[in-house]
Amino acid sequence: MKPLKVAIVDDHILFAKALKTLVSGFEDTYVVFVAKNGREFIEYLKSDNEQPDVVLLDVRMPIMNGLSTMAWIKDNCPDINVIAITMEDDEETISNMIFFGCKGYLLKDVEPAQLNASIVRASKGEFIYNEIVDRDLHKKALNGISEEKEAEVSNHRKFQLKETDQEFLNYLCGTDLGYKEIAAKMHLSPKTIENRRAELFRKLGVSSRVGAVIYVMKHNLIVQS
């Protein structure tokens, strides 16, 4: 197998150095660049340097954070596979990173073997549905729903979405707005939005905002602007 090229983007210098040492010790893997923030990494890419196969990207960073970096990569270098590696495990952060094309989401206390396996999978363009982002998909797997059946249900659900459902889905999966802010945008009360959220999640067969974003991506459910 051709050696995998990995870049690390993290403002915590000691952690970044330790991560570089760890990743460099994996078989057929080497680190091509370590950046302290997204802007530094983007400048590296713009200088026609060696493009990595996988980027390990922190979320909370000064100057240019992980979400802004992820958005830039999506628009300019969509072939680069990104894994978020961070201490942030809140739902909105995860859903936003996934919406912009992040292949996986790992916490910084991840086991080395899991990190190694995740890098290999991400390099192939696969999604890493770990315990953080897999709450909804794991539930479906336990229920024994086949991919063919899920696709059939997905196509049916697309046509069942009301216009207001679609608008809510736009805000839910296409912005970083909280539920109260979405309520204000849609001129609805927070209680109404809460009911709308519960009904939409029931239609999609998910139980969280992260699950909704993954559903949109997994089933190519285009969110109209």
PDB file of C-alpha atoms in Angstrom:
ATOM      1  CA  MET A   1       0.000   0.000   0.000  1.00  0.00           C
ATOM      2  CA  LYS A   2       1.257   3.487  -0.827  1.00  0.00           C
ATOM      3  CA  PRO A   3       2.273   5.368   2.339  1.00  0.00           C
ATOM      4  CA  LEU A   4      -0.449   7.644   3.660  1.00  0.00           C
ATOM      5  CA  LYS A   5       0.386  11.335   4.010  1.00  0.00           C
ATOM      6  CA  VAL A   6      -1.093  12.963   7.117  1.00  0.00           C
ATOM      7  CA  ALA A   7      -1.255  16.623   8.168  1.00  0.00           C
ATOM      8  CA  ILE A   8      -1.965  17.787  11.725  1.00  0.00           C
ATOM      9  CA  VAL A   9      -3.679  21.098  12.490  1.00  0.00           C
ATOM     10  CA  ASP A  10      -3.739  21.865  16.211  1.00  0.00           C
ATOM     11  CA  ASP A  11      -2.761  24.902  18.267  1.00  0.00           C
ATOM     12  CA  HIS A  12      -1.698  22.857  21.299  1.00  0.00           C
ATOM     13  CA  ILE A  13       1.995  22.439  20.492  1.00  0.00           C
ATOM     14  CA  LEU A  14       2.770  19.633  22.944  1.00  0.00           C
ATOM     15  CA  PHE A  15      -0.262  17.627  21.837  1.00  0.00           C
ATOM     16  CA  ALA A  16       0.552  18.205  18.155  1.00  0.00           C
ATOM     17  CA  LYS A  17       4.128  16.995  18.670  1.00  0.00           C
ATOM     18  CA  ALA A  18       2.950  13.906  20.551  1.00  0.00           C
ATOM     19  CA  LEU A  19       0.365  13.209  17.857  1.00  0.00           C
ATOM     20  CA  LYS A  20       3.000  13.549  15.149  1.00  0.00           C
ATOM     21  CA  THR A  21       5.205  11.018  16.932  1.00  0.00           C
ATOM     22  CA  LEU A  22       2.274   8.627  17.332  1.00  0.00           C
ATOM     23  CA  VAL A  23       1.079   8.871  13.718  1.00  0.00           C
ATOM     24  CA  SER A  24       4.613   8.605  12.345  1.00  0.00           C
ATOM     25  CA  GLY A  25       4.895   5.287  14.161  1.00  0.00           C
ATOM     26  CA  PHE A  26       1.947   3.783  12.310  1.00  0.00           C
ATOM     27  CA  GLU A  27       2.782   1.429   9.473  1.00  0.00           C
ATOM     28  CA  ASP A  28       2.982   3.077   6.011  1.00  0.00           C
ATOM     29  CA  THR A  29       2.043   6.494   7.414  1.00  0.00           C
ATOM     30  CA  TYR A  30       4.023   9.708   7.705  1.00  0.00           C
ATOM     31  CA  VAL A  31       3.291  13.307   8.679  1.00  0.00           C
ATOM     32  CA  VAL A  32       3.887  15.888   5.940  1.00  0.00           C
ATOM     33  CA  PHE A  33       3.027  19.036   7.898  1.00  0.00           C
ATOM     34  CA  VAL A  34       1.991  20.321  11.318  1.00  0.00           C
ATOM     35  CA  ALA A  35       0.087  23.631  11.475  1.00  0.00           C
ATOM     36  CA  LYS A  36      -0.970  25.684  14.512  1.00  0.00           C
ATOM     37  CA  ASN A  37      -4.222  26.887  12.923  1.00  0.00           C
ATOM     38  CA  GLY A  38      -6.334  26.691   9.794  1.00  0.00           C
ATOM     39  CA  ARG A  39      -4.808  29.712   8.106  1.00  0.00           C
ATOM     40  CA  GLU A  40      -1.310  28.261   8.418  1.00  0.00           C
ATOM     41  CA  PHE A  41      -2.510  24.991   6.918  1.00  0.00           C
ATOM     42  CA  ILE A  42      -4.274  26.743   4.034  1.00  0.00           C
ATOM     43  CA  GLU A  43      -1.113  28.726   3.254  1.00  0.00           C
ATOM     44  CA  TYR A  44       0.732  25.404   3.142  1.00  0.00           C
ATOM     45  CA  LEU A  45      -1.754  24.056   0.595  1.00  0.00           C
ATOM     46  CA  LYS A  46      -1.658  27.226  -1.502  1.00  0.00           C
ATOM     47  CA  SER A  47       2.126  26.943  -1.799  1.00  0.00           C
ATOM     48  CA  ASP A  48       1.818  23.759  -3.882  1.00  0.00           C
ATOM     49  CA  ASN A  49       3.274  21.578  -1.152  1.00  0.00           C
ATOM     50  CA  GLU A  50       2.614  17.882  -0.838  1.00  0.00           C
ATOM     51  CA  GLN A  51      -1.123  17.439  -0.341  1.00  0.00           C
ATOM     52  CA  PRO A  52      -2.047  15.122   2.531  1.00  0.00           C
ATOM     53  CA  ASP A  53      -4.367  12.153   2.177  1.00  0.00           C
ATOM     54  CA  VAL A  54      -5.821  12.764   5.637  1.00  0.00           C
ATOM     55  CA  VAL A  55      -5.930  15.826   7.893  1.00  0.00           C
ATOM     56  CA  LEU A  56      -6.302  15.547  11.668  1.00  0.00           C
ATOM     57  CA  LEU A  57      -8.045  18.828  12.430  1.00  0.00           C
ATOM     58  CA  ASP A  58      -8.672  20.458  15.788  1.00  0.00           C
ATOM     59  CA  VAL A  59     -11.942  22.393  16.145  1.00  0.00           C
ATOM     60  CA  ARG A  60     -11.184  25.163  18.657  1.00  0.00           C
ATOM     61  CA  MET A  61      -8.184  27.168  17.431  1.00  0.00           C
ATOM     62  CA  PRO A  62      -7.251  30.855  17.314  1.00  0.00           C
ATOM     63  CA  ILE A  63      -6.912  32.843  14.068  1.00  0.00           C
ATOM     64  CA  MET A  64      -8.849  30.273  12.011  1.00  0.00           C
ATOM     65  CA  ASN A  65     -10.826  27.511  13.695  1.00  0.00           C
ATOM     66  CA  GLY A  66     -11.671  24.025  12.508  1.00  0.00           C
ATOM     67  CA  LEU A  67     -15.118  24.855  11.140  1.00  0.00           C
ATOM     68  CA  SER A  68     -13.833  27.707   8.963  1.00  0.00           C
ATOM     69  CA  THR A  69     -10.957  25.519   7.808  1.00  0.00           C
ATOM     70  CA  MET A  70     -13.354  22.687   6.994  1.00  0.00           C
ATOM     71  CA  ALA A  71     -15.542  25.040   4.945  1.00  0.00           C
ATOM     72  CA  TRP A  72     -12.493  26.228   2.963  1.00  0.00           C
ATOM     73  CA  ILE A  73     -11.364  22.654   2.305  1.00  0.00           C
ATOM     74  CA  LYS A  74     -14.836  21.712   1.094  1.00  0.00           C
ATOM     75  CA  ASP A  75     -14.809  24.563  -1.442  1.00  0.00           C
ATOM     76  CA  ASN A  76     -11.173  24.371  -2.557  1.00  0.00           C
ATOM     77  CA  CYS A  77      -9.723  20.914  -1.847  1.00  0.00           C
ATOM     78  CA  PRO A  78     -12.687  18.526  -1.578  1.00  0.00           C
ATOM     79  CA  ASP A  79     -10.465  15.493  -2.243  1.00  0.00           C
ATOM     80  CA  ILE A  80      -8.720  15.931   1.108  1.00  0.00           C
ATOM     81  CA  ASN A  81     -10.215  13.680   3.783  1.00  0.00           C
ATOM     82  CA  VAL A  82     -10.532  15.262   7.215  1.00  0.00           C
ATOM     83  CA  ILE A  83     -10.924  13.771  10.676  1.00  0.00           C
ATOM     84  CA  ALA A  84     -11.805  16.152  13.485  1.00  0.00           C
ATOM     85  CA  ILE A  85      -9.769  15.338  16.590  1.00  0.00           C
ATOM     86  CA  THR A  86     -10.776  17.489  19.525  1.00  0.00           C
ATOM     87  CA  MET A  87     -12.100  17.789  23.050  1.00  0.00           C
ATOM     88  CA  GLU A  88     -15.437  19.192  21.806  1.00  0.00           C
ATOM     89  CA  ASP A  89     -18.274  16.670  21.804  1.00  0.00           C
ATOM     90  CA  ASP A  90     -21.345  18.911  21.716  1.00  0.00           C
ATOM     91  CA  GLU A  91     -23.994  18.143  19.136  1.00  0.00           C
ATOM     92  CA  GLU A  92     -23.885  21.417  17.195  1.00  0.00           C
ATOM     93  CA  THR A  93     -20.103  21.316  16.760  1.00  0.00           C
ATOM     94  CA  ILE A  94     -20.203  17.725  15.529  1.00  0.00           C
ATOM     95  CA  SER A  95     -23.105  18.342  13.132  1.00  0.00           C
ATOM     96  CA  ASN A  96     -21.465  21.444  11.646  1.00  0.00           C
ATOM     97  CA  MET A  97     -18.160  19.667  11.022  1.00  0.00           C
ATOM     98  CA  ILE A  98     -19.913  16.698   9.440  1.00  0.00           C
ATOM     99  CA  PHE A  99     -22.046  18.991   7.266  1.00  0.00           C
ATOM    100  CA  PHE A 100     -18.888  20.541   5.798  1.00  0.00           C
ATOM    101  CA  GLY A 101     -17.539  17.119   4.829  1.00  0.00           C
ATOM    102  CA  CYS A 102     -15.608  15.870   7.847  1.00  0.00           C
ATOM    103  CA  LYS A 103     -15.122  12.095   7.528  1.00  0.00           C
ATOM    104  CA  GLY A 104     -14.996  11.384  11.228  1.00  0.00           C
ATOM    105  CA  TYR A 105     -14.998  12.857  14.708  1.00  0.00           C
ATOM    106  CA  LEU A 106     -12.600  11.609  17.383  1.00  0.00           C
ATOM    107  CA  LEU A 107     -11.890  12.833  20.899  1.00  0.00           C
ATOM    108  CA  LYS A 108      -8.275  13.490  21.848  1.00  0.00           C
ATOM    109  CA  ASP A 109      -8.201  10.535  24.233  1.00  0.00           C
ATOM    110  CA  VAL A 110      -8.782   8.136  21.317  1.00  0.00           C
ATOM    111  CA  GLU A 111      -6.938   4.825  21.482  1.00  0.00           C
ATOM    112  CA  PRO A 112      -3.955   4.646  19.080  1.00  0.00           C
ATOM    113  CA  ALA A 113      -5.344   1.569  17.320  1.00  0.00           C
ATOM    114  CA  GLN A 114      -8.657   3.334  16.688  1.00  0.00           C
ATOM    115  CA  LEU A 115      -6.862   6.407  15.374  1.00  0.00           C
ATOM    116  CA  ASN A 116      -4.751   4.282  13.042  1.00  0.00           C
ATOM    117  CA  ALA A 117      -7.803   2.464  11.700  1.00  0.00           C
ATOM    118  CA  SER A 118      -9.683   5.754  11.303  1.00  0.00           C
ATOM    119  CA  ILE A 119      -6.875   7.301   9.254  1.00  0.00           C
ATOM    120  CA  VAL A 120      -6.833   4.311   6.917  1.00  0.00           C
ATOM    121  CA  ARG A 121     -10.606   4.370   6.474  1.00  0.00           C
ATOM    122  CA  ALA A 122     -10.741   8.129   5.953  1.00  0.00           C
ATOM    123  CA  SER A 123      -7.989   7.886   3.317  1.00  0.00           C
ATOM    124  CA  LYS A 124     -10.381   5.694   1.313  1.00  0.00           C
ATOM    125  CA  GLY A 125     -13.154   8.275   1.590  1.00  0.00           C
ATOM    126  CA  GLU A 126     -15.108   6.245   4.118  1.00  0.00           C
ATOM    127  CA  PHE A 127     -17.092   7.801   6.950  1.00  0.00           C
ATOM    128  CA  ILE A 128     -16.074   6.919  10.475  1.00  0.00           C
ATOM    129  CA  TYR A 129     -19.247   6.256  12.413  1.00  0.00           C
ATOM    130  CA  ASN A 130     -17.804   5.928  15.905  1.00  0.00           C
ATOM    131  CA  GLU A 131     -19.569   6.044  19.258  1.00  0.00           C
ATOM    132  CA  ILE A 132     -19.826   9.843  19.123  1.00  0.00           C
ATOM    133  CA  VAL A 133     -21.663  10.219  15.817  1.00  0.00           C
ATOM    134  CA  ASP A 134     -23.185   6.756  15.579  1.00  0.00           C
ATOM    135  CA  ARG A 135     -25.999   6.971  18.108  1.00  0.00           C
ATOM    136  CA  ASP A 136     -28.725   6.933  15.450  1.00  0.00           C
ATOM    137  CA  LEU A 137     -27.071   4.648  12.907  1.00  0.00           C
ATOM    138  CA  HIS A 138     -26.238   2.105  15.623  1.00  0.00           C
ATOM    139  CA  LYS A 139     -29.901   2.013  16.599  1.00  0.00           C
ATOM    140  CA  LYS A 140     -30.855   1.290  12.989  1.00  0.00           C
ATOM    141  CA  ALA A 141     -28.259  -1.466  12.756  1.00  0.00           C
ATOM    142  CA  LEU A 142     -29.668  -3.153  15.866  1.00  0.00           C
ATOM    143  CA  ASN A 143     -33.085  -3.097  14.223  1.00  0.00           C
ATOM    144  CA  GLY A 144     -31.661  -4.958  11.239  1.00  0.00           C
ATOM    145  CA  ILE A 145     -32.672  -2.439   8.568  1.00  0.00           C
ATOM    146  CA  SER A 146     -30.992  -3.305   5.268  1.00  0.00           C
ATOM    147  CA  GLU A 147     -29.392  -0.621   3.104  1.00  0.00           C
ATOM    148  CA  GLU A 148     -31.901  -1.363   0.331  1.00  0.00           C
ATOM    149  CA  LYS A 149     -34.856  -0.994   2.670  1.00  0.00           C
ATOM    150  CA  GLU A 150     -33.411   2.163   4.221  1.00  0.00           C
ATOM    151  CA  ALA A 151     -32.932   3.679   0.741  1.00  0.00           C
ATOM    152  CA  GLU A 152     -36.543   2.859  -0.072  1.00  0.00           C
ATOM    153  CA  VAL A 153     -37.761   4.459   3.133  1.00  0.00           C
ATOM    154  CA  SER A 154     -35.471   7.428   2.507  1.00  0.00           C
ATOM    155  CA  ASN A 155     -36.954   8.098  -0.928  1.00  0.00           C
ATOM    156  CA  HIS A 156     -40.445   7.907   0.516  1.00  0.00           C
ATOM    157  CA  ARG A 157     -39.568  10.320   3.310  1.00  0.00           C
ATOM    158  CA  LYS A 158     -38.175  12.870   0.876  1.00  0.00           C
ATOM    159  CA  PHE A 159     -41.604  13.312  -0.635  1.00  0.00           C
ATOM    160  CA  GLN A 160     -43.288  13.484   2.766  1.00  0.00           C
ATOM    161  CA  LEU A 161     -41.371  16.568   3.884  1.00  0.00           C
ATOM    162  CA  LYS A 162     -43.584  19.628   4.123  1.00  0.00           C
ATOM    163  CA  GLU A 163     -42.308  23.021   2.999  1.00  0.00           C
ATOM    164  CA  THR A 164     -41.939  24.071   6.634  1.00  0.00           C
ATOM    165  CA  ASP A 165     -40.040  20.841   7.345  1.00  0.00           C
ATOM    166  CA  GLN A 166     -37.656  21.652   4.512  1.00  0.00           C
ATOM    167  CA  GLU A 167     -37.120  25.175   5.823  1.00  0.00           C
ATOM    168  CA  PHE A 168     -36.388  23.838   9.286  1.00  0.00           C
ATOM    169  CA  LEU A 169     -34.014  21.245   7.810  1.00  0.00           C
ATOM    170  CA  ASN A 170     -32.201  24.033   5.946  1.00  0.00           C
ATOM    171  CA  TYR A 171     -31.500  25.832   9.204  1.00  0.00           C
ATOM    172  CA  LEU A 172     -30.797  22.628  11.105  1.00  0.00           C
ATOM    173  CA  CYS A 173     -28.230  21.155   8.706  1.00  0.00           C
ATOM    174  CA  GLY A 174     -27.021  24.217   6.839  1.00  0.00           C
ATOM    175  CA  THR A 175     -26.302  26.654   9.676  1.00  0.00           C
ATOM    176  CA  ASP A 176     -24.877  26.712  13.181  1.00  0.00           C
ATOM    177  CA  LEU A 177     -27.980  28.372  14.634  1.00  0.00           C
ATOM    178  CA  GLY A 178     -29.362  27.105  17.907  1.00  0.00           C
ATOM    179  CA  TYR A 179     -33.013  26.084  18.236  1.00  0.00           C
ATOM    180  CA  LYS A 180     -34.066  29.415  19.781  1.00  0.00           C
ATOM    181  CA  GLU A 181     -32.396  31.287  16.914  1.00  0.00           C
ATOM    182  CA  ILE A 182     -34.102  29.032  14.364  1.00  0.00           C
ATOM    183  CA  ALA A 183     -37.422  29.749  16.058  1.00  0.00           C
ATOM    184  CA  ALA A 184     -36.812  33.482  15.664  1.00  0.00           C
ATOM    185  CA  LYS A 185     -35.865  33.059  11.992  1.00  0.00           C
ATOM    186  CA  MET A 186     -39.046  31.099  11.297  1.00  0.00           C
ATOM    187  CA  HIS A 187     -41.182  33.460  13.421  1.00  0.00           C
ATOM    188  CA  LEU A 188     -42.253  30.611  15.672  1.00  0.00           C
ATOM    189  CA  SER A 189     -42.155  30.061  19.408  1.00  0.00           C
ATOM    190  CA  PRO A 190     -39.385  27.904  20.940  1.00  0.00           C
ATOM    191  CA  LYS A 191     -42.075  25.410  21.997  1.00  0.00           C
ATOM    192  CA  THR A 192     -43.363  25.138  18.414  1.00  0.00           C
ATOM    193  CA  ILE A 193     -39.834  24.601  17.146  1.00  0.00           C
ATOM    194  CA  GLU A 194     -39.312  21.907  19.756  1.00  0.00           C
ATOM    195  CA  ASN A 195     -42.430  20.130  18.493  1.00  0.00           C
ATOM    196  CA  ARG A 196     -41.315  20.651  14.880  1.00  0.00           C
ATOM    197  CA  ARG A 197     -37.923  19.167  15.718  1.00  0.00           C
ATOM    198  CA  ALA A 198     -39.456  16.101  17.357  1.00  0.00           C
ATOM    199  CA  GLU A 199     -41.794  15.517  14.398  1.00  0.00           C
ATOM    200  CA  LEU A 200     -39.024  15.928  11.815  1.00  0.00           C
ATOM    201  CA  PHE A 201     -36.688  13.602  13.682  1.00  0.00           C
ATOM    202  CA  ARG A 202     -39.499  11.039  13.811  1.00  0.00           C
ATOM    203  CA  LYS A 203     -39.965  11.308  10.026  1.00  0.00           C
ATOM    204  CA  LEU A 204     -36.249  10.883   9.373  1.00  0.00           C
ATOM    205  CA  GLY A 205     -35.859   8.126  11.935  1.00  0.00           C
ATOM    206  CA  VAL A 206     -33.149   9.913  13.930  1.00  0.00           C
ATOM    207  CA  SER A 207     -32.907  11.193  17.489  1.00  0.00           C
ATOM    208  CA  SER A 208     -30.426  14.072  17.315  1.00  0.00           C
ATOM    209  CA  ARG A 209     -29.211  16.977  15.198  1.00  0.00           C
ATOM    210  CA  VAL A 210     -26.083  14.990  14.415  1.00  0.00           C
ATOM    211  CA  GLY A 211     -28.254  12.147  13.186  1.00  0.00           C
ATOM    212  CA  ALA A 212     -30.189  14.528  10.932  1.00  0.00           C
ATOM    213  CA  VAL A 213     -26.989  15.854   9.343  1.00  0.00           C
ATOM    214  CA  ILE A 214     -25.660  12.327   8.810  1.00  0.00           C
ATOM    215  CA  TYR A 215     -29.025  11.324   7.309  1.00  0.00           C
ATOM    216  CA  VAL A 216     -28.906  14.210   4.817  1.00  0.00           C
ATOM    217  CA  MET A 217     -25.366  13.259   3.788  1.00  0.00           C
ATOM    218  CA  LYS A 218     -25.867   9.500   3.725  1.00  0.00           C
ATOM    219  CA  HIS A 219     -29.018   9.610   1.599  1.00  0.00           C
ATOM    220  CA  ASN A 220     -28.098  12.538  -0.653  1.00  0.00           C
ATOM    221  CA  LEU A 221     -31.060  14.510   0.630  1.00  0.00           C
ATOM    222  CA  ILE A 222     -30.433  17.887  -1.024  1.00  0.00           C
ATOM    223  CA  VAL A 223     -31.267  20.817   1.215  1.00  0.00           C
ATOM    224  CA  GLN A 224     -32.633  23.550  -1.014  1.00  0.00           C
ATOM    225  CA  SER A 225     -31.418  27.093  -0.365  1.00  0.00           C
TER     226      SER A 225
END
